[in-house]
Amino acid sequence: MAVSRVAKRVESGGHNIPEDVIRRRYERALINFFTLYLPICDFFLFINSSGKGLVEIAKGSMDIDVYDYKLWEKLKNDYGNNR
């Protein structure tokens, strides 16, 4: 999604960001979320914005409410401390 968004921006005269940089930043953001921020935050709201609307994936603090278990577990396994 981010790659296509940047491509559209470039078509409109905006600046380009190389695809490898977009992918590196995306991965680093998820790693930081699961390994650094989630353990210390008071509250979080994890949203999937890749579709037409915003979809809550999970939210919480000490107790986590998960609304898309399959996606949440995949992201945790791919980018969390157990990767």
Coordinates of C-alpha atoms in Angstrom, one line a residue:
M1 CA 0.0 0.0 0.0
A2 CA 2.7 2.5 0.9
V3 CA 4.6 1.7 -2.3
S4 CA 1.5 2.5 -4.4
R5 CA 0.8 5.6 -2.4
V6 CA 4.3 7.0 -3.1
A7 CA 4.0 6.1 -6.8
K8 CA 0.7 8.2 -7.0
R9 CA 2.4 11.0 -5.2
V10 CA 5.3 11.0 -7.7
E11 CA 2.8 11.0 -10.6
S12 CA 1.3 14.2 -9.0
G13 CA 4.7 15.9 -8.9
G14 CA 5.7 14.8 -5.4
H15 CA 9.0 13.4 -4.3
N16 CA 10.0 9.7 -4.6
I17 CA 11.1 7.3 -1.9
P18 CA 12.8 4.2 -3.2
E19 CA 10.8 1.0 -2.6
D20 CA 13.6 -0.6 -0.5
V21 CA 13.5 2.3 1.9
I22 CA 9.7 2.1 2.2
R23 CA 9.9 -1.6 3.0
R24 CA 12.7 -1.1 5.4
R25 CA 10.8 1.6 7.3
Y26 CA 7.7 -0.5 7.4
E27 CA 9.5 -3.5 8.9
R28 CA 11.4 -1.3 11.4
A29 CA 8.2 0.4 12.5
L30 CA 6.5 -3.0 13.3
I31 CA 9.6 -4.3 15.0
N32 CA 9.8 -1.2 17.2
F33 CA 6.1 -1.4 18.0
F34 CA 6.2 -5.0 19.2
T35 CA 9.6 -5.0 20.9
L36 CA 10.0 -1.4 22.3
Y37 CA 6.7 0.4 22.5
L38 CA 4.0 -2.2 23.2
P39 CA 5.7 -3.4 26.5
I40 CA 5.8 0.1 27.9
C41 CA 2.8 1.9 26.6
D42 CA -0.3 2.8 28.7
F43 CA -2.7 2.2 25.8
F44 CA -2.4 1.3 22.1
L45 CA -4.8 1.1 19.2
F46 CA -3.5 -1.0 16.2
I47 CA -5.4 -0.2 13.0
N48 CA -5.2 -1.6 9.5
S49 CA -5.6 1.3 7.1
S50 CA -4.8 -0.6 3.9
G51 CA -8.4 -0.9 2.7
K52 CA -11.1 1.6 2.1
G53 CA -11.7 2.2 5.8
L54 CA -10.0 1.9 9.1
V55 CA -10.2 -1.5 10.8
E56 CA -9.2 -2.1 14.4
I57 CA -6.9 -5.1 14.7
A58 CA -6.2 -4.9 18.4
K59 CA -6.2 -2.4 21.3
G60 CA -5.4 -2.4 25.0
S61 CA -3.0 -1.9 27.7
M62 CA -2.3 -4.7 30.3
D63 CA -5.2 -6.7 28.7
I64 CA -5.3 -6.8 24.9
D65 CA -8.5 -7.0 22.9
V66 CA -7.8 -8.7 19.6
Y67 CA -10.3 -8.3 16.7
D68 CA -8.4 -9.9 13.9
Y69 CA -6.6 -12.7 15.7
K70 CA -5.0 -14.3 12.6
L71 CA -3.4 -11.0 11.5
W72 CA -2.3 -10.0 15.0
E73 CA -0.6 -13.3 15.6
K74 CA 1.1 -13.2 12.2
L75 CA 2.5 -9.7 12.9
K76 CA 3.6 -10.6 16.4
N77 CA 5.4 -13.7 15.1
D78 CA 7.0 -11.9 12.2
Y79 CA 8.0 -8.7 14.0
G80 CA 7.9 -9.4 17.8
N81 CA 10.5 -10.8 20.2
N82 CA 9.9 -14.3 19.0
R83 CA 11.0 -13.7 15.4

